[in-house]
JSON list of C-alpha atoms in Angstrom, two decimals:
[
{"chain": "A", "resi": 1, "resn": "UNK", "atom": "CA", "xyz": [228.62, -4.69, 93.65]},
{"chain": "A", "resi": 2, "resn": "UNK", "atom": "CA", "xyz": [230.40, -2.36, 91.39]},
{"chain": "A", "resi": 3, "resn": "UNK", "atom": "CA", "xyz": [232.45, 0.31, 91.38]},
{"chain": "A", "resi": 4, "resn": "UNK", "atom": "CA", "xyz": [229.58, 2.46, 90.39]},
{"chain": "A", "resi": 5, "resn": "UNK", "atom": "CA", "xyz": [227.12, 1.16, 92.99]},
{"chain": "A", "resi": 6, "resn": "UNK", "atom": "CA", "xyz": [229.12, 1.22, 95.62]},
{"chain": "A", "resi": 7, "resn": "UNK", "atom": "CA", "xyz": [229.83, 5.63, 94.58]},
{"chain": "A", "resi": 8, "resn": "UNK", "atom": "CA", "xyz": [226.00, 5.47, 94.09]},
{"chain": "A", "resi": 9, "resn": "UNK", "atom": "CA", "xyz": [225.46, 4.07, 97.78]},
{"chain": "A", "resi": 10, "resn": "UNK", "atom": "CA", "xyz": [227.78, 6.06, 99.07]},
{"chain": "A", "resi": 11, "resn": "UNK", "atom": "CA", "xyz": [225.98, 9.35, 97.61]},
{"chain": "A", "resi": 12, "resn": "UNK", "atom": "CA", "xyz": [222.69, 7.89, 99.15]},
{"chain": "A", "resi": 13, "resn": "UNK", "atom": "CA", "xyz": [224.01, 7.30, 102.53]},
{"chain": "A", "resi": 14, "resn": "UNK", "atom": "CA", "xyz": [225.77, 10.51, 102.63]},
{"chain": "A", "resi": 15, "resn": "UNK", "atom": "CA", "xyz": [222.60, 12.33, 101.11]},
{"chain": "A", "resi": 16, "resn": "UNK", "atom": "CA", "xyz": [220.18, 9.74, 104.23]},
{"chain": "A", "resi": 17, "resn": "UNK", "atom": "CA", "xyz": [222.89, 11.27, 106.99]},
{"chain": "A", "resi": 18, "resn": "UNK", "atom": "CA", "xyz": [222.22, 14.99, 105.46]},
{"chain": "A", "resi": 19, "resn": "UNK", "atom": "CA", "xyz": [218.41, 15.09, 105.87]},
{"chain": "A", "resi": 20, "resn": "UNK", "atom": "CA", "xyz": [218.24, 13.29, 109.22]},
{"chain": "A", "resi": 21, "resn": "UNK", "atom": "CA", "xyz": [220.82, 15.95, 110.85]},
{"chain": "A", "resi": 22, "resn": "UNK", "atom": "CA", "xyz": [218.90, 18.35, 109.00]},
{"chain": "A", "resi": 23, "resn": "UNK", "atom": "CA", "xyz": [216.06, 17.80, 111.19]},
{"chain": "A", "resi": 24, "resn": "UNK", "atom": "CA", "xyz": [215.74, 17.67, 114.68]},
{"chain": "A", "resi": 25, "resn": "UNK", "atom": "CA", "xyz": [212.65, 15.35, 115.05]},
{"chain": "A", "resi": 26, "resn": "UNK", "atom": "CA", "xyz": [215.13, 12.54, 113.32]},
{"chain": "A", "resi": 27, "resn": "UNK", "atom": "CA", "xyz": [217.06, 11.76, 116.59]},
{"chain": "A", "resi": 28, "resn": "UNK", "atom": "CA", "xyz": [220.30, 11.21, 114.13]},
{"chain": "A", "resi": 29, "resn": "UNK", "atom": "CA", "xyz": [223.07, 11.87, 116.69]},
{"chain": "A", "resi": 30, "resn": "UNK", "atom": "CA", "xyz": [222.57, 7.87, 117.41]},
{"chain": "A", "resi": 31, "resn": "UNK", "atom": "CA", "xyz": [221.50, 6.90, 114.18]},
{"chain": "A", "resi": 32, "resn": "UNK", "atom": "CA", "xyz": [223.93, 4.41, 111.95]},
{"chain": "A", "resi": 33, "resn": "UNK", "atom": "CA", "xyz": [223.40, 4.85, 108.07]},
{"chain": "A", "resi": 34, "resn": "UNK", "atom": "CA", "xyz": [223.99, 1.76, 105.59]},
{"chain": "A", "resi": 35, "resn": "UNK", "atom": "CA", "xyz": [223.19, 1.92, 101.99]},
{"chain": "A", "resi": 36, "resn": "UNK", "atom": "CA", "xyz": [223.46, -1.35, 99.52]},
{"chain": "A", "resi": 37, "resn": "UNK", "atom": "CA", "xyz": [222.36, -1.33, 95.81]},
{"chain": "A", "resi": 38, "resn": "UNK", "atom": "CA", "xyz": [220.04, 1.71, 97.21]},
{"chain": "A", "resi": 39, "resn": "UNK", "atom": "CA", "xyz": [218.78, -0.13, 100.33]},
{"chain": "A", "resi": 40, "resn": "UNK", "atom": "CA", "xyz": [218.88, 2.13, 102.97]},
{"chain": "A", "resi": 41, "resn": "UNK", "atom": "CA", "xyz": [219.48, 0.53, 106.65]},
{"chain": "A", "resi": 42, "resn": "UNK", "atom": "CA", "xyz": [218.85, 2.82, 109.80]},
{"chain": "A", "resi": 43, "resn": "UNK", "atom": "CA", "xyz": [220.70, 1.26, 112.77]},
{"chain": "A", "resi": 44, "resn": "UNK", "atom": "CA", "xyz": [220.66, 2.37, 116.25]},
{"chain": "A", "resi": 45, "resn": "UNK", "atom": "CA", "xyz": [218.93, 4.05, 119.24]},
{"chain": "A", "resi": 46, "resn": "UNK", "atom": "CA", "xyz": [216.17, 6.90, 119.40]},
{"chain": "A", "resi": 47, "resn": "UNK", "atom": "CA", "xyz": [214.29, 8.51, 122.43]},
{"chain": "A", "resi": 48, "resn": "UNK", "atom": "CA", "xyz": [210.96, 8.37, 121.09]},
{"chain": "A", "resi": 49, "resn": "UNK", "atom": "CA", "xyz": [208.38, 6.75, 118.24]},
{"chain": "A", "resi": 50, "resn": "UNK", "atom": "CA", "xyz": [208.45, 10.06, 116.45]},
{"chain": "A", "resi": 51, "resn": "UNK", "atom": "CA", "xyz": [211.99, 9.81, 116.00]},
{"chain": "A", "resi": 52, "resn": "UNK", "atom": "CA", "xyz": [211.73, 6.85, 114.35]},
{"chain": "A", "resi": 53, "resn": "UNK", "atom": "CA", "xyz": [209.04, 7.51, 112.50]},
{"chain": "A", "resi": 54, "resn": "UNK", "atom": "CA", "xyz": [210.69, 11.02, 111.45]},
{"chain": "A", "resi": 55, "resn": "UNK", "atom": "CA", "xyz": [213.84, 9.32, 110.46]},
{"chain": "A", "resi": 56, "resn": "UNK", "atom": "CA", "xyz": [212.57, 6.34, 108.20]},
{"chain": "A", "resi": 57, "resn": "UNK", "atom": "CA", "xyz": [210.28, 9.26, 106.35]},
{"chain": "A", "resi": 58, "resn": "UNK", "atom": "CA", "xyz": [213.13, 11.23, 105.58]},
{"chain": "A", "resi": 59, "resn": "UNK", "atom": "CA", "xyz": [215.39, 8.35, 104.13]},
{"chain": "A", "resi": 60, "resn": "UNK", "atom": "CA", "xyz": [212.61, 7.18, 101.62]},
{"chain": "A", "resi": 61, "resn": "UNK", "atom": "CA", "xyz": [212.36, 10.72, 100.36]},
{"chain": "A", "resi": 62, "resn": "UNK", "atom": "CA", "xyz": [216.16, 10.84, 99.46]},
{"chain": "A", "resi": 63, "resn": "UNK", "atom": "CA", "xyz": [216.57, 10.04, 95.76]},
{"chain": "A", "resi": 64, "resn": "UNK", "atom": "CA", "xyz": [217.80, 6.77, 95.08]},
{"chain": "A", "resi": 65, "resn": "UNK", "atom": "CA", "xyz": [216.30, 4.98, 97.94]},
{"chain": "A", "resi": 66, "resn": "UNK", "atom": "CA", "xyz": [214.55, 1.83, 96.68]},
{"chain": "A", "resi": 67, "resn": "UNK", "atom": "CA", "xyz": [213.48, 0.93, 100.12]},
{"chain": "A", "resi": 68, "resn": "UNK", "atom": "CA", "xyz": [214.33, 1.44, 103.73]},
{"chain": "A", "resi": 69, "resn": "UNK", "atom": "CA", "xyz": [214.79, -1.32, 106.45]},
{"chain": "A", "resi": 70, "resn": "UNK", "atom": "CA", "xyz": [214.02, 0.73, 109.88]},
{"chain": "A", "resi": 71, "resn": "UNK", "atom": "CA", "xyz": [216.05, -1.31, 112.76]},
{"chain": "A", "resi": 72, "resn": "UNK", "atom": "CA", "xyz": [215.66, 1.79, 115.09]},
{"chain": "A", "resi": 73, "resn": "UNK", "atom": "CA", "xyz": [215.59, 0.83, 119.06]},
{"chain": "A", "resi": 74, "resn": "UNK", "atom": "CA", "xyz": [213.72, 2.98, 121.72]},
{"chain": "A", "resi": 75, "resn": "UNK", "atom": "CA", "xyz": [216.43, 4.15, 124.31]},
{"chain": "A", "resi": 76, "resn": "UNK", "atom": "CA", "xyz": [216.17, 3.48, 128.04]},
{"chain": "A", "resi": 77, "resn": "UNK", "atom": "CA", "xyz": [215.51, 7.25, 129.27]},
{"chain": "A", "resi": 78, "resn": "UNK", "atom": "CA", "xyz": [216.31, 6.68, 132.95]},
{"chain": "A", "resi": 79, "resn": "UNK", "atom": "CA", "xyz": [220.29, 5.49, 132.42]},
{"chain": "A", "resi": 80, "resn": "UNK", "atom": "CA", "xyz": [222.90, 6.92, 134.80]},
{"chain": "A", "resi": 81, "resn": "UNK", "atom": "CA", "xyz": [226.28, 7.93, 133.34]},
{"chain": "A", "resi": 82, "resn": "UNK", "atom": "CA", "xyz": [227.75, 4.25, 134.63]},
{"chain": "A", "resi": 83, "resn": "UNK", "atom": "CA", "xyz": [225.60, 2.29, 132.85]},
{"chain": "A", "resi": 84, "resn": "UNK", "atom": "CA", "xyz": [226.67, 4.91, 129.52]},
{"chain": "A", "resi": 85, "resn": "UNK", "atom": "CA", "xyz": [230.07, 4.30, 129.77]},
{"chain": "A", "resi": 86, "resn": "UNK", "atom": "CA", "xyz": [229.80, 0.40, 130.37]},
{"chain": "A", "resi": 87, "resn": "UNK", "atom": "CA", "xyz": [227.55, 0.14, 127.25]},
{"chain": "A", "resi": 88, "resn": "UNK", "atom": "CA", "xyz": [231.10, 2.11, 125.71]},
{"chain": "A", "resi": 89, "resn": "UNK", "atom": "CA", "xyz": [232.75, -0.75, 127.09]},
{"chain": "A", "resi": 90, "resn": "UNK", "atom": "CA", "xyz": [230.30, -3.45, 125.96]},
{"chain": "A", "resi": 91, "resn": "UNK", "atom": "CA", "xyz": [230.64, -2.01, 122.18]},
{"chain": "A", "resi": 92, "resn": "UNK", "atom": "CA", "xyz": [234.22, -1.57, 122.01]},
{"chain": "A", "resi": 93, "resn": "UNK", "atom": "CA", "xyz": [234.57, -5.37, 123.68]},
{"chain": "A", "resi": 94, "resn": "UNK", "atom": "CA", "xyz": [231.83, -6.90, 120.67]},
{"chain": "A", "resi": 95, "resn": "UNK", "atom": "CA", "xyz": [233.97, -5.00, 118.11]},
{"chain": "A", "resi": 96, "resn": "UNK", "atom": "CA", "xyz": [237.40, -6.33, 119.75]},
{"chain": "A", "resi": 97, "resn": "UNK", "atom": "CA", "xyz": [235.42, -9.71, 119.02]},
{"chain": "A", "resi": 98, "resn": "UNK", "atom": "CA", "xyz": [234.40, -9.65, 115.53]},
{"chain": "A", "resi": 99, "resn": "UNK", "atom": "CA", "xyz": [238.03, -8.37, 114.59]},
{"chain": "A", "resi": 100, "resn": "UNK", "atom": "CA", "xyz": [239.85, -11.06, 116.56]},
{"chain": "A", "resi": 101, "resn": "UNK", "atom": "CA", "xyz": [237.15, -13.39, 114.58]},
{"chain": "A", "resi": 102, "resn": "UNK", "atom": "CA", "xyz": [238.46, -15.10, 110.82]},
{"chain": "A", "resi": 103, "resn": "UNK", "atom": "CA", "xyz": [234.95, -15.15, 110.13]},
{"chain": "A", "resi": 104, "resn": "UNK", "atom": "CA", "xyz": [233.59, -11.59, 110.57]},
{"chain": "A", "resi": 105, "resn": "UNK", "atom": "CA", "xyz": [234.94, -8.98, 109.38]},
{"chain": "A", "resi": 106, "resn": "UNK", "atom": "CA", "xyz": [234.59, -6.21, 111.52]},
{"chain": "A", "resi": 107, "resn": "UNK", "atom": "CA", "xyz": [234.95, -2.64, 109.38]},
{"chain": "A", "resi": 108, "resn": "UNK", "atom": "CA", "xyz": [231.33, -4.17, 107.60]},
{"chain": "A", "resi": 109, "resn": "UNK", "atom": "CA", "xyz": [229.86, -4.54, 110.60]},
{"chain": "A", "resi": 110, "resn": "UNK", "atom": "CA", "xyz": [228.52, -1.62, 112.77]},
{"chain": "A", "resi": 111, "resn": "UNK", "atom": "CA", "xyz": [227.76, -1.95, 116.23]},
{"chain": "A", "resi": 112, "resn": "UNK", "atom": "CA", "xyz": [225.59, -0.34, 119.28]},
{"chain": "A", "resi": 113, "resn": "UNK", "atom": "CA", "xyz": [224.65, -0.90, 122.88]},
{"chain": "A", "resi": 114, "resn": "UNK", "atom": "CA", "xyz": [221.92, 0.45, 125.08]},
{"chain": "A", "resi": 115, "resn": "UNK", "atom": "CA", "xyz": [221.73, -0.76, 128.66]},
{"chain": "A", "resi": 116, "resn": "UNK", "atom": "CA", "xyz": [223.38, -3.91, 127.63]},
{"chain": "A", "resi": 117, "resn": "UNK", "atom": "CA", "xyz": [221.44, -4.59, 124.06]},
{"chain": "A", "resi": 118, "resn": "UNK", "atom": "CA", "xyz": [223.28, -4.89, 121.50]},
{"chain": "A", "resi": 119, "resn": "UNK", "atom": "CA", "xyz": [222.24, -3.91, 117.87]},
{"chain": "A", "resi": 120, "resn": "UNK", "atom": "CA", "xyz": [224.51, -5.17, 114.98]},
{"chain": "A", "resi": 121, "resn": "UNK", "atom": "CA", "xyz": [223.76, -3.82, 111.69]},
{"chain": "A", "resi": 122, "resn": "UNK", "atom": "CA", "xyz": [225.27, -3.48, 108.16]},
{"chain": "A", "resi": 123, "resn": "UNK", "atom": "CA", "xyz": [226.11, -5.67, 105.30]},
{"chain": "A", "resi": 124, "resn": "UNK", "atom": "CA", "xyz": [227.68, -8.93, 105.19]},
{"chain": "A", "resi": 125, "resn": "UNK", "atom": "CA", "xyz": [228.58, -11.60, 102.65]},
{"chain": "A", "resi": 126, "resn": "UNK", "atom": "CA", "xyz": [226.78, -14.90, 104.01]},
{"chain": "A", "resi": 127, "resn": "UNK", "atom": "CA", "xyz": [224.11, -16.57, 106.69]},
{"chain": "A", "resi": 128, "resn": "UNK", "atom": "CA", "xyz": [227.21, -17.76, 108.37]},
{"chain": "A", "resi": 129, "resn": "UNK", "atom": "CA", "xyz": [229.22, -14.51, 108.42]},
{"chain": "A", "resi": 130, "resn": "UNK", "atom": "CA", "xyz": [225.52, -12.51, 110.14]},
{"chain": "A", "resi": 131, "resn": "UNK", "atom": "CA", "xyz": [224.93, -15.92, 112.54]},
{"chain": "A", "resi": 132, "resn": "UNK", "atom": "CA", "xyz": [228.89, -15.68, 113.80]},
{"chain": "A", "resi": 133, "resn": "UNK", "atom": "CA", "xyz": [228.31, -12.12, 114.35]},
{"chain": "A", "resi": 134, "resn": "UNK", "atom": "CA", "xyz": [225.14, -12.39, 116.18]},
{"chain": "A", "resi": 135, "resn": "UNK", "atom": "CA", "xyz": [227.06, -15.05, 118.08]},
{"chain": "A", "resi": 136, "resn": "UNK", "atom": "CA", "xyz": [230.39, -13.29, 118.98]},
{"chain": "A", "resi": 137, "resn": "UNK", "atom": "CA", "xyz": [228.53, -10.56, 120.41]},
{"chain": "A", "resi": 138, "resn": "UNK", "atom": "CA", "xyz": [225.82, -12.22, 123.19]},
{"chain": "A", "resi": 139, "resn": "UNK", "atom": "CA", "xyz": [229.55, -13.66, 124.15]},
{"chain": "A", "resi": 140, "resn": "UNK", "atom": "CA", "xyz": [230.77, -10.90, 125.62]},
{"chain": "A", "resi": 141, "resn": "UNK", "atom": "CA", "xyz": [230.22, -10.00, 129.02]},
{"chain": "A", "resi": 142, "resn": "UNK", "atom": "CA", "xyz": [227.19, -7.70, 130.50]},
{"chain": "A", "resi": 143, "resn": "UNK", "atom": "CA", "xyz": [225.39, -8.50, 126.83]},
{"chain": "A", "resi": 144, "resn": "UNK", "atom": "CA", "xyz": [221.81, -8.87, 127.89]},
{"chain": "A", "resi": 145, "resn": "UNK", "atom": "CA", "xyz": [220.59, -9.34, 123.94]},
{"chain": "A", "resi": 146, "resn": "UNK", "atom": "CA", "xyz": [221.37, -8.99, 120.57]},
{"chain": "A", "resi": 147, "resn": "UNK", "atom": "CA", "xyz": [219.67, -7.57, 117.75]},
{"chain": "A", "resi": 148, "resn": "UNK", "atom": "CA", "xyz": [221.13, -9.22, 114.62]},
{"chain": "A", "resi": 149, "resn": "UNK", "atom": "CA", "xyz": [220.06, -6.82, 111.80]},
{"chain": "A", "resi": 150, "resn": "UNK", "atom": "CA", "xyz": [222.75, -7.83, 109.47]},
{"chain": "A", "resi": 151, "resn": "UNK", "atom": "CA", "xyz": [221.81, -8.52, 106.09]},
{"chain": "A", "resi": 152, "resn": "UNK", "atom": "CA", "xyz": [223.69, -10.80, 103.40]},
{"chain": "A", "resi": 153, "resn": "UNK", "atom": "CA", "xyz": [224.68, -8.88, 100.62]},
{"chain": "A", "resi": 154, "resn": "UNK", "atom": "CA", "xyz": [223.11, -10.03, 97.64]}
]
């Protein structure tokens, strides 16, 4: 990717974040933006279908967007503030993992839990880079699954 593409994705992503903030029916407060070569990646949790639905709209409508890969999760809407702060715990112990890892490199990979599932998404640079990832992170204690939405950079 050049130096070019990667300003270009960055303007997308920035311009993706914009409109879904924008708009209330987009859920974005939980909503991870990842732009390569102008494919736009939505990571992360929602409360309902609408939000979803809202939020992939609004990122193919930003100029630039060639296409939009939608790896948006339904949250669990009956969670006590215990199971919030261990899914804190859960996140910060995946990313502790893929940084202690010579294989994954953590700042390319972002990462979310919801009562104990684990979404990984981003960009990485090989099958073996995404399948250590996906790995690393059903490792680490009170993981119940991971969602391995990682895709190699191409």
């Amino acid at each position: 990717q050049t130096a070019g593409e990667q300003i270009d994705d960055g303007a997308i992503s920035a311009k993706v974040k914009a409109a879904l903030i924008a708009d209330p029916a987009a859920e974005a407060r939980h909503i991870n933006v990842e732009t390569r070569r102008g494919v736009v990646q939505l990571n992360g949790f929602v409360e309902t279908d609408k939000g979803r639905t809202q939020a992939t709209r609004l990122a193919r409508e930003v100029e630039g967007v060639r296409s939009v890969e939608t790896n948006l999760t339904l949250k669990d809407q009956t969670r006590s503030l215990g199971e919030v702060v261990d899914d804190g715990t859960i996140t910060g112990k995946v990313k502790a993992a893929l940084i202690d890892s010579p294989v994954t490199k953590a700042y390319e990979i972002k990462v979310e839990t919801n009562d104990g599932r684990v979404m990984l998404g981003g960009f990485v640079n090989s099958p073996a880079v995404r399948q250590e990832a996906g790995r690393l992170a059903g490792l680490v204690g009170g993981v119940v699954s991971v969602d391995n939405n990682l895709d190699v950079k191409k």
